[in-house]
Short mmCIF file of C-alpha atoms in Angstrom, two decimals:
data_model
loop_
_atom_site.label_atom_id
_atom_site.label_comp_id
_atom_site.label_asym_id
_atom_site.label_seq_id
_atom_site.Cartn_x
_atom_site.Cartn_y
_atom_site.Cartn_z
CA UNK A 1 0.00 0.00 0.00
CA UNK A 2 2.71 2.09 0.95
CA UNK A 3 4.62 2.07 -2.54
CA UNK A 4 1.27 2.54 -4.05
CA UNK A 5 0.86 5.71 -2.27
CA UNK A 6 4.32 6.80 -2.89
CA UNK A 7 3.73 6.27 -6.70
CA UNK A 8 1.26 8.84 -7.08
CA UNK A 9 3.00 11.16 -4.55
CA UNK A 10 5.98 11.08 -7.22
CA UNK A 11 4.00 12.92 -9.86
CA UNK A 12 4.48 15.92 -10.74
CA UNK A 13 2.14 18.50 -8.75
CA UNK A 14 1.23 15.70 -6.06
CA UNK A 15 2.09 16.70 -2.68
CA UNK A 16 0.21 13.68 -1.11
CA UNK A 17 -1.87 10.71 -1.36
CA UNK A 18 -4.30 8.95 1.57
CA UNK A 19 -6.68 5.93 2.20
CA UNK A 20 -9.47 6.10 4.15
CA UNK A 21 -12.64 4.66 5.18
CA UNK A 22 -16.12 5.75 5.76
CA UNK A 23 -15.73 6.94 8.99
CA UNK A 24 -12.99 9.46 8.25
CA UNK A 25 -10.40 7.25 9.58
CA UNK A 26 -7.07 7.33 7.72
CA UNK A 27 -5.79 4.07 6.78
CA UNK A 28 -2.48 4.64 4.91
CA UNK A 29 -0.60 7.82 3.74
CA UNK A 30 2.29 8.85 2.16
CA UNK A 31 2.90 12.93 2.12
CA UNK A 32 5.02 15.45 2.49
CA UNK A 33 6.15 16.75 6.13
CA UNK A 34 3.16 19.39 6.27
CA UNK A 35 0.05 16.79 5.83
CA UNK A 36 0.86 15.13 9.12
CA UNK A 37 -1.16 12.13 9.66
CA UNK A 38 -3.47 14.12 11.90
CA UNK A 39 -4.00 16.60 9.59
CA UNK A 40 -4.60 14.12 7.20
CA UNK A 41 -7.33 12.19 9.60
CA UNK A 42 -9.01 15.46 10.13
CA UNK A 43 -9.57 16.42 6.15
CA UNK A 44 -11.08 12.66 5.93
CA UNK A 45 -13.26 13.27 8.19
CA UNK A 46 -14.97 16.45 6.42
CA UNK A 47 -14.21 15.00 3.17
CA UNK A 48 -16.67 11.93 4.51
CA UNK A 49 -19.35 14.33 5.32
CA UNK A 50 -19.25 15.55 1.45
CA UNK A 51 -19.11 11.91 0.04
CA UNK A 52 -22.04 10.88 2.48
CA UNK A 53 -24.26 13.36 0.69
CA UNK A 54 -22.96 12.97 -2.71
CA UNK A 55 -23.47 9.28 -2.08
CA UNK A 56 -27.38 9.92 -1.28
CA UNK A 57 -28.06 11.32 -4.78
CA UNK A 58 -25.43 10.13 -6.94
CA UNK A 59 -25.47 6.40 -5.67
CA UNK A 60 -23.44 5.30 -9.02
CA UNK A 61 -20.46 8.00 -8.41
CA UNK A 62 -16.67 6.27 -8.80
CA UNK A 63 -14.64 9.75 -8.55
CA UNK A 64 -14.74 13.32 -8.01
CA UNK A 65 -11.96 16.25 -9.00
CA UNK A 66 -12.64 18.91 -6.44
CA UNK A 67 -11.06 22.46 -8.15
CA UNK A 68 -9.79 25.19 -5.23
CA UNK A 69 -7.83 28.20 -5.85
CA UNK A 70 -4.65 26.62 -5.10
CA UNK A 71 -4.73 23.14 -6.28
CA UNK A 72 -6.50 20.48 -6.35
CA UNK A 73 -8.08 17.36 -4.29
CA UNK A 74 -9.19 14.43 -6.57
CA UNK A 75 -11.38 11.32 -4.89
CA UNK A 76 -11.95 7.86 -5.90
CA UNK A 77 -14.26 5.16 -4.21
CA UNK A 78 -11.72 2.15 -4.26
CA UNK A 79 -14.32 -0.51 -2.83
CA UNK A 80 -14.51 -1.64 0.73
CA UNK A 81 -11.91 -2.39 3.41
CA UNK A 82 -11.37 -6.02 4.70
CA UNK A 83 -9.41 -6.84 8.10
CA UNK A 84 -12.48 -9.08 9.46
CA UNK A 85 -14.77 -6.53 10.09
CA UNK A 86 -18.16 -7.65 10.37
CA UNK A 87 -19.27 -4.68 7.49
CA UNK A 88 -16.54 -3.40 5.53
CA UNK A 89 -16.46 -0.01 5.02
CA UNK A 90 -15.93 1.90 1.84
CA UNK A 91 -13.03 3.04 1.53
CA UNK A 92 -11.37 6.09 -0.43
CA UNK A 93 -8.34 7.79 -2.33
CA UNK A 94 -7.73 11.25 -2.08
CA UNK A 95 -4.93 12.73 -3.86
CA UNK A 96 -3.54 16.22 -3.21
CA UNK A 97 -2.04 18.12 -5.98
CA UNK A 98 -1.20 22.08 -6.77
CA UNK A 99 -2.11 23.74 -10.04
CA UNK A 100 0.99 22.19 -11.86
CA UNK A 101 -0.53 18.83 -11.86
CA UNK A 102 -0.68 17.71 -15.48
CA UNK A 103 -4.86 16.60 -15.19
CA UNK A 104 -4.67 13.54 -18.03
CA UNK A 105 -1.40 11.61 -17.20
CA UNK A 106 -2.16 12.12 -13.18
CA UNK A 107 -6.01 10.37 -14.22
CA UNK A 108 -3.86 7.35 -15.65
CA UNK A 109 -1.86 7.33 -12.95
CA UNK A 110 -4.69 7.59 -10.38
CA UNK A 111 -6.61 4.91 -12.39
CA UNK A 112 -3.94 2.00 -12.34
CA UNK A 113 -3.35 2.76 -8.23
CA UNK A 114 -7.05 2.37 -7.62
CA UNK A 115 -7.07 -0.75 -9.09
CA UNK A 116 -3.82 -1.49 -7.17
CA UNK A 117 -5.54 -0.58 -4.09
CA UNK A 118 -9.01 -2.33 -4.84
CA UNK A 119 -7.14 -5.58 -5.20
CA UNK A 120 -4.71 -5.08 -1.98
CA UNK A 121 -8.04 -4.56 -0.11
CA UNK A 122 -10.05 -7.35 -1.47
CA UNK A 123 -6.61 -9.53 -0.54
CA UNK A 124 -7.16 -7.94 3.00
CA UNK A 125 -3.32 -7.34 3.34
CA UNK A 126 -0.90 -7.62 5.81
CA UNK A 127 -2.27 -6.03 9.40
CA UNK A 128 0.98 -4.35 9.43
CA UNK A 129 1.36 -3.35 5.67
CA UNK A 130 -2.80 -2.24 5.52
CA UNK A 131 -5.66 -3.38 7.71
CA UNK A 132 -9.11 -1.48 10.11
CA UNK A 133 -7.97 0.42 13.02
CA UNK A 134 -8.58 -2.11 15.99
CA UNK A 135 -11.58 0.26 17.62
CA UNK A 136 -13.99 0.13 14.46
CA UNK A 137 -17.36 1.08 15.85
CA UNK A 138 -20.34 0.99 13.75
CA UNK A 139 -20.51 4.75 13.04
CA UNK A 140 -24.24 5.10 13.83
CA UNK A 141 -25.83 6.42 16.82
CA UNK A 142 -29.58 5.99 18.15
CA UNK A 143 -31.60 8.40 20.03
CA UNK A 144 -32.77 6.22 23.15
CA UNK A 145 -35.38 8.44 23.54
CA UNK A 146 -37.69 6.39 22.01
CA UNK A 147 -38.84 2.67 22.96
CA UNK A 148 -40.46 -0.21 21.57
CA UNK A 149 -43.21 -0.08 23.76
CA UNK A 150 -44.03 3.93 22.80
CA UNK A 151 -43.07 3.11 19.18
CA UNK A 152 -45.50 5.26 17.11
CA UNK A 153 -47.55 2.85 14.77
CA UNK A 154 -48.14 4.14 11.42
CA UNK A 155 -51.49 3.25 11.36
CA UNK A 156 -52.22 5.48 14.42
CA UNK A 157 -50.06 8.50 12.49
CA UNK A 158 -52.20 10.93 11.17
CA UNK A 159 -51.76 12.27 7.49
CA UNK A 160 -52.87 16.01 7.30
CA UNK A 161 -53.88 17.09 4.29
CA UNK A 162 -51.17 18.82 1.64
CA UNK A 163 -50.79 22.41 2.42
CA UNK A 164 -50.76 24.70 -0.66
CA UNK A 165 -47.60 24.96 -2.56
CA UNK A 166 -46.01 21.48 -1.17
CA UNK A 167 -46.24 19.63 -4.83
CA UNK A 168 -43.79 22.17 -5.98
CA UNK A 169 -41.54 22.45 -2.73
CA UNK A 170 -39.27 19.34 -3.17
CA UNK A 171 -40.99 17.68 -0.44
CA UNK A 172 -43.23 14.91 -2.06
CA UNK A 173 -42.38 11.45 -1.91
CA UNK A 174 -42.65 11.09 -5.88
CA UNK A 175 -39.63 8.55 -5.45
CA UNK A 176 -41.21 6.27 -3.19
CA UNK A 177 -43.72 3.49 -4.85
CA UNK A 178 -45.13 0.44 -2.84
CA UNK A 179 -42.31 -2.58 -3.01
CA UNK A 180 -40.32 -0.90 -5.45
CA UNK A 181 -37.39 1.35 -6.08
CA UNK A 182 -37.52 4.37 -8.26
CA UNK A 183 -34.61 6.23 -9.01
CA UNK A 184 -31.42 5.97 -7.89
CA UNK A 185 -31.92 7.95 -4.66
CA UNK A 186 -34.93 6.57 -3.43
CA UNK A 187 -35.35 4.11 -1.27
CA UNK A 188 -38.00 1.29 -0.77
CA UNK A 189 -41.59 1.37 1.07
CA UNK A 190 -43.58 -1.70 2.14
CA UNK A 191 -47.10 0.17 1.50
CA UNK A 192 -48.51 3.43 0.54
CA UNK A 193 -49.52 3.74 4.42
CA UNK A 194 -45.47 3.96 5.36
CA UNK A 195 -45.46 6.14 1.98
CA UNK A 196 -47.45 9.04 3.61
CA UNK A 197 -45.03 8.27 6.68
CA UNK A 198 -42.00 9.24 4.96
CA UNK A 199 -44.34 12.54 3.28
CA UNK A 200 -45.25 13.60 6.64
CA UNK A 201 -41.46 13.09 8.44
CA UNK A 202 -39.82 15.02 5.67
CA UNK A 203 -42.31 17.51 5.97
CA UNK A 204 -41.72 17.92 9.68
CA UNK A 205 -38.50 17.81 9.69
CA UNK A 206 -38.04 20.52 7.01
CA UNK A 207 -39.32 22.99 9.40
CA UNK A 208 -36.23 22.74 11.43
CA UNK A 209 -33.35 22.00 8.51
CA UNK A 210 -35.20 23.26 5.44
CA UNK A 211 -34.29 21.40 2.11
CA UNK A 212 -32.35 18.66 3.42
CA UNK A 213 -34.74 17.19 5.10
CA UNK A 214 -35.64 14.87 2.25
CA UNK A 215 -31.60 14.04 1.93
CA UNK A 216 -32.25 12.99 5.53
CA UNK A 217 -35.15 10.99 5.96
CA UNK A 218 -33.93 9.00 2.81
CA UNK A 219 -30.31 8.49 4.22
CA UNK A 220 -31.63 7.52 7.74
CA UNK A 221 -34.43 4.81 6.24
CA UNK A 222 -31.64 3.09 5.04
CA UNK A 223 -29.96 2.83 8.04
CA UNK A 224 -33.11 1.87 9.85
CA UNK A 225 -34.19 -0.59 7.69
CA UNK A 226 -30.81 -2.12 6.34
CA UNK A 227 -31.73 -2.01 2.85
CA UNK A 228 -35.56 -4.02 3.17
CA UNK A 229 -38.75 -2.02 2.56
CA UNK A 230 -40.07 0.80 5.06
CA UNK A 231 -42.85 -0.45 7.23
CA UNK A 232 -44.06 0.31 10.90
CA UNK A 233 -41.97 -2.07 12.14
CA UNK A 234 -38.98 0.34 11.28
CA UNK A 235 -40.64 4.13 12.26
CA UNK A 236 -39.82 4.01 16.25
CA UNK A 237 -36.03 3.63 14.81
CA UNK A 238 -36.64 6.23 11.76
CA UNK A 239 -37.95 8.95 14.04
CA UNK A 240 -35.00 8.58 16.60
CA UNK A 241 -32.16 8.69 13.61
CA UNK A 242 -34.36 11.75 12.66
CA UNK A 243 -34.76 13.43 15.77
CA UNK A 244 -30.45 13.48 15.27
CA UNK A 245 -30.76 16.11 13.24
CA UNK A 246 -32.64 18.74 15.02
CA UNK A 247 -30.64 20.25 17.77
CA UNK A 248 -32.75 22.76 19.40
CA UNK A 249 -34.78 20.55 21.91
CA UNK A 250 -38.00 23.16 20.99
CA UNK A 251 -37.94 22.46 17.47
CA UNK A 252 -37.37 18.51 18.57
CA UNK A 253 -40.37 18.41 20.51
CA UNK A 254 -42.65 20.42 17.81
CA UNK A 255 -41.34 17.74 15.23
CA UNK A 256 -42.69 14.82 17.96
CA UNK A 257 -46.07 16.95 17.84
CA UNK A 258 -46.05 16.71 13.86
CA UNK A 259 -45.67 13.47 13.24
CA UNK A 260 -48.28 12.23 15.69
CA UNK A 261 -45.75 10.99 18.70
CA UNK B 1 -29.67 36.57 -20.68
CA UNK B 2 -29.98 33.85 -17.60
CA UNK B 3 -26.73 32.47 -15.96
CA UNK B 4 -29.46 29.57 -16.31
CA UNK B 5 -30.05 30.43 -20.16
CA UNK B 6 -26.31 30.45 -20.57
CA UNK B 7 -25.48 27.52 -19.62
CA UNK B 8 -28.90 25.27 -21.14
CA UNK B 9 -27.53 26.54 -24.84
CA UNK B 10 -24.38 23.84 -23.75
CA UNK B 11 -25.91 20.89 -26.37
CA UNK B 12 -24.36 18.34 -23.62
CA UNK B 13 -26.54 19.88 -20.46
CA UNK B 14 -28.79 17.74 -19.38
CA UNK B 15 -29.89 19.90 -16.84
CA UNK B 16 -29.01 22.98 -14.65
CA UNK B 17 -29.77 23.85 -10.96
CA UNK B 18 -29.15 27.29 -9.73
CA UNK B 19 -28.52 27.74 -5.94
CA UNK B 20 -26.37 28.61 -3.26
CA UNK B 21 -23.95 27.44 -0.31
CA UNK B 22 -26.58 27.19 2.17
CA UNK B 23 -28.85 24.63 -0.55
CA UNK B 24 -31.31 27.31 -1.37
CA UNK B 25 -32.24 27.35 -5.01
CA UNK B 26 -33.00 30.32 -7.22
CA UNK B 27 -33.34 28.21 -10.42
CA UNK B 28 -34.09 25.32 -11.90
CA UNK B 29 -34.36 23.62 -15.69
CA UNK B 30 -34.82 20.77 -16.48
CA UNK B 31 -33.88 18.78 -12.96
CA UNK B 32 -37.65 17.92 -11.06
CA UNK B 33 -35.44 17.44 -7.69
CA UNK B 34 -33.88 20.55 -8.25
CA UNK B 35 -34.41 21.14 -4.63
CA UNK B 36 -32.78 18.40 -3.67
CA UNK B 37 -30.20 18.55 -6.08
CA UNK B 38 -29.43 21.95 -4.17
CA UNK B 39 -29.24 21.04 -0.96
CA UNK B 40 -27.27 18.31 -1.96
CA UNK B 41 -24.56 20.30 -3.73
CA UNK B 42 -25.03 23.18 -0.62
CA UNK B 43 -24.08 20.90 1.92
CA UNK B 44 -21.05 19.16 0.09
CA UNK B 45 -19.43 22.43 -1.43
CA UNK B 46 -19.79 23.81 2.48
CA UNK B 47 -17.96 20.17 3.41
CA UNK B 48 -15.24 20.97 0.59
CA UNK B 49 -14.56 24.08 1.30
CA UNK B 50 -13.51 23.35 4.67
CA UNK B 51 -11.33 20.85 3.31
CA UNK B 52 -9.43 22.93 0.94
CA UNK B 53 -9.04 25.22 4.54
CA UNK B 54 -7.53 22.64 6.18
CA UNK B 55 -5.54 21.28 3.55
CA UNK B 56 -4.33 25.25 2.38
CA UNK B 57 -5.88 24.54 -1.08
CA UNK B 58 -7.45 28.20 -0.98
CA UNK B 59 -11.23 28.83 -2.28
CA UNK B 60 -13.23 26.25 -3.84
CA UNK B 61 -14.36 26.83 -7.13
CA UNK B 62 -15.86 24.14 -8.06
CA UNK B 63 -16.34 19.72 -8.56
CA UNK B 64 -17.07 17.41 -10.64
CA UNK B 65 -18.82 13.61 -9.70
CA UNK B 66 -18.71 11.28 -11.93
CA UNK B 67 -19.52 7.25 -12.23
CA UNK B 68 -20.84 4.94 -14.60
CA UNK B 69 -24.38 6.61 -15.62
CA UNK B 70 -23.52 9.75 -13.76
CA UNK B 71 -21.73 12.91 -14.87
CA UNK B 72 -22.22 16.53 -12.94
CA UNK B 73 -20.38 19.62 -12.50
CA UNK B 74 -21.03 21.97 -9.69
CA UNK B 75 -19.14 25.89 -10.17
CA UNK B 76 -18.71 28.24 -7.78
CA UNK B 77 -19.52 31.81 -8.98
CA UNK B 78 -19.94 34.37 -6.71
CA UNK B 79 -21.55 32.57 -4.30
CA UNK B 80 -23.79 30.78 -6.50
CA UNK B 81 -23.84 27.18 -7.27
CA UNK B 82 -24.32 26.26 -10.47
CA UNK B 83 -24.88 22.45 -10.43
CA UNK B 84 -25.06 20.70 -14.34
CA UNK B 85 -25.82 17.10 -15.09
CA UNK B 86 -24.21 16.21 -18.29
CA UNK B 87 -24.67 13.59 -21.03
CA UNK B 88 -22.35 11.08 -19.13
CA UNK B 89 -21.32 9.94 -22.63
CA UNK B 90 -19.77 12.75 -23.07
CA UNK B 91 -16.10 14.10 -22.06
CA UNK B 92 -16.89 15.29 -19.17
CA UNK B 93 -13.81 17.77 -19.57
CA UNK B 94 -14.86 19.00 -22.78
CA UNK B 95 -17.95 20.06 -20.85
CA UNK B 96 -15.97 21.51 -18.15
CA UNK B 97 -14.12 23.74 -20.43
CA UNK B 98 -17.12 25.18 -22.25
CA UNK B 99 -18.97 25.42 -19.46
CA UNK B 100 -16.05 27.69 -17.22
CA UNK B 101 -15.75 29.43 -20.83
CA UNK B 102 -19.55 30.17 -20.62
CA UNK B 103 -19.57 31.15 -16.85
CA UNK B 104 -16.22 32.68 -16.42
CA UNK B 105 -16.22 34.26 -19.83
#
């Protein structure tokens, strides 16, 4: 891994290369003196907050040239990480350049180490040469506020009608359809009953972070549901992921009031 | 003429979002998530921009994301976002160049 990294670091305009996983968590580096490893571990970890939402809307995306006034940072998705963990995580290559960097021949160059990499990781490596940190948690965290017992049934949820002007705000579940998939964003619903769930979530939740909501009730279904269709079952679980996003405990409490808890 | 109608006349624009760094949009053709498609690019220039802080990249102006079935450029223009989807059959870096040529003049 490391003579992968050092590869790319050789080109001209490269001041650095890194690996690292989903969590922000740096894996393997090779730079010059002034990206120190923790400086390093600290970029991953707002460069994972920008792949997390590019990931919700461009599910497909393989790499990503990010232009600044001084240079340049280009990503690529190089698969998941091994090491025994019980859910790899994705894992990345970030490559940091100035405006010298000659685009094309760095793109081959960037190309035949990802594939370099993808293979090293799908061998797992040596723990030594490449492998998890030892603490790997799961990276999500549950409100315990809420309990199976209170768990709001969707049934019991009401649905208010559509205020004026919502068809046009963004906010309508157009990409949800019973059992299926549509678009590459959306994510599955068991019935049109947990349909109108998701409606009346996103629309509660947009009164505290405005457009995103929609981003977030679609990122944090996934997580609640692991990939299978929305249903009740998974809404005691949704609303606590949700309630994550919405520090102000006033605005937390009016969203409980919205959707019926 | 638009910074909207500008950048449709690019044959390989698919479409064209017009917003800012906090995800508001001002604009939209041809996207019908345009609001999302704002927030989304909002929220990850903020992210980048950060980066290139901590990294001493200076100012962001700008990303491209591409994949398999999936081409888009986001520029930064004073304090707009202008997010494109383009014809991912296309070079994306042709695009690129005509569309800073269109936007940057």
């Amino acid at each position: 891994m490391d003579q992968i990294l050092k590869n790319i670091r050789d080109l001209a305009g490269v001041h650095g290369s890194f690996v690292f996983d989903s969590a922000g968590r740096l894996y393997a580096h090779s730079a010059h003196a002034v990206f120190d490893a923790g400086a390093l571990e600290q970029a991953s970890q707002i460069v994972v907050k920008a792949l997390d939402t590019i990931q919700l809307h461009y599910e497909s995306w393989e790499t990503m040239s990010v232009r600044f006034s001084d240079g340049w940072l280009l990503l690529r998705s190089v698969g998941s990480g091994a090491g025994g963990a019980a859910e790899p995580a994705p894992m990345f290559l970030a490559v940091i350049a100035d405006q010298t960097l000659n685009f094309s021949f760095a793109n081959v160059a960037i190309r035949v180490a990802t594939g370099k990499i993808k293979k090293a990781l799908q061998g797992g490596g040596s723990s030594q040469e490449f492998g998890p940190p030892s603490s790997r948690t799961s990276g999500m965290s549950f409100n315990p506020g809420y309990s199976n017992a209170s768990a709001p049934q969707i049934s019991q949820i009401p649905v208010p009608p559509q205020p004026p002007g919502v068809s046009s705000s963004g906010l309508s579940w157009s990409g949800f359809a019973s059992s299926t998939t549509v678009g590459s964003s959306a994510v599955s619903v068991a019935d049109q009953e947990a349909s109108a769930f998701l409606s009346v979530c996103a629309r509660a939740l947009a009164q505290s972070v405005g457009p995103m909501a929609k981003v977030f009730v679609k990122e944090d279904v996934r997580k609640a549901t692991g990939g299978a269709p929305f249903s009740s079952a998974h809404a005691h679980m949704l609303l606590a992921l949700l309630e994550t996003h919405i520090d102000d405990p006033a605005d937390r409490a009016a969203f409980r009031k919205k959707v019926g808890v | 003429m638009s910074t909207l109608a500008w950048v449709s006349g690019i044959p390989e624009i698919m479409s064209a979002v017009v917003g800012d760094m906090s995800g508001a949009v001002t604009d939209v053709a041809g996207d019908p998530e345009g609001e999302t498609t704002a927030a989304i690019s909002g929220f990850a220039a903020t992210s980048l921009a950060e980066v290139g802080d901590a990294l001493g990249l200076g100012s962001l102006e700008g990303f491209s994301v591409a994949g398999k079935d999936i081409a888009v450029v986001v520029t930064v223009m004073g304090g707009m976002l202008i997010t494109t989807r383009v014809d991912p059959a296309k070079p994306l870096a042709a695009v690129e160049k005509k569309l800073a040529s269109v936007l940057r003049g």
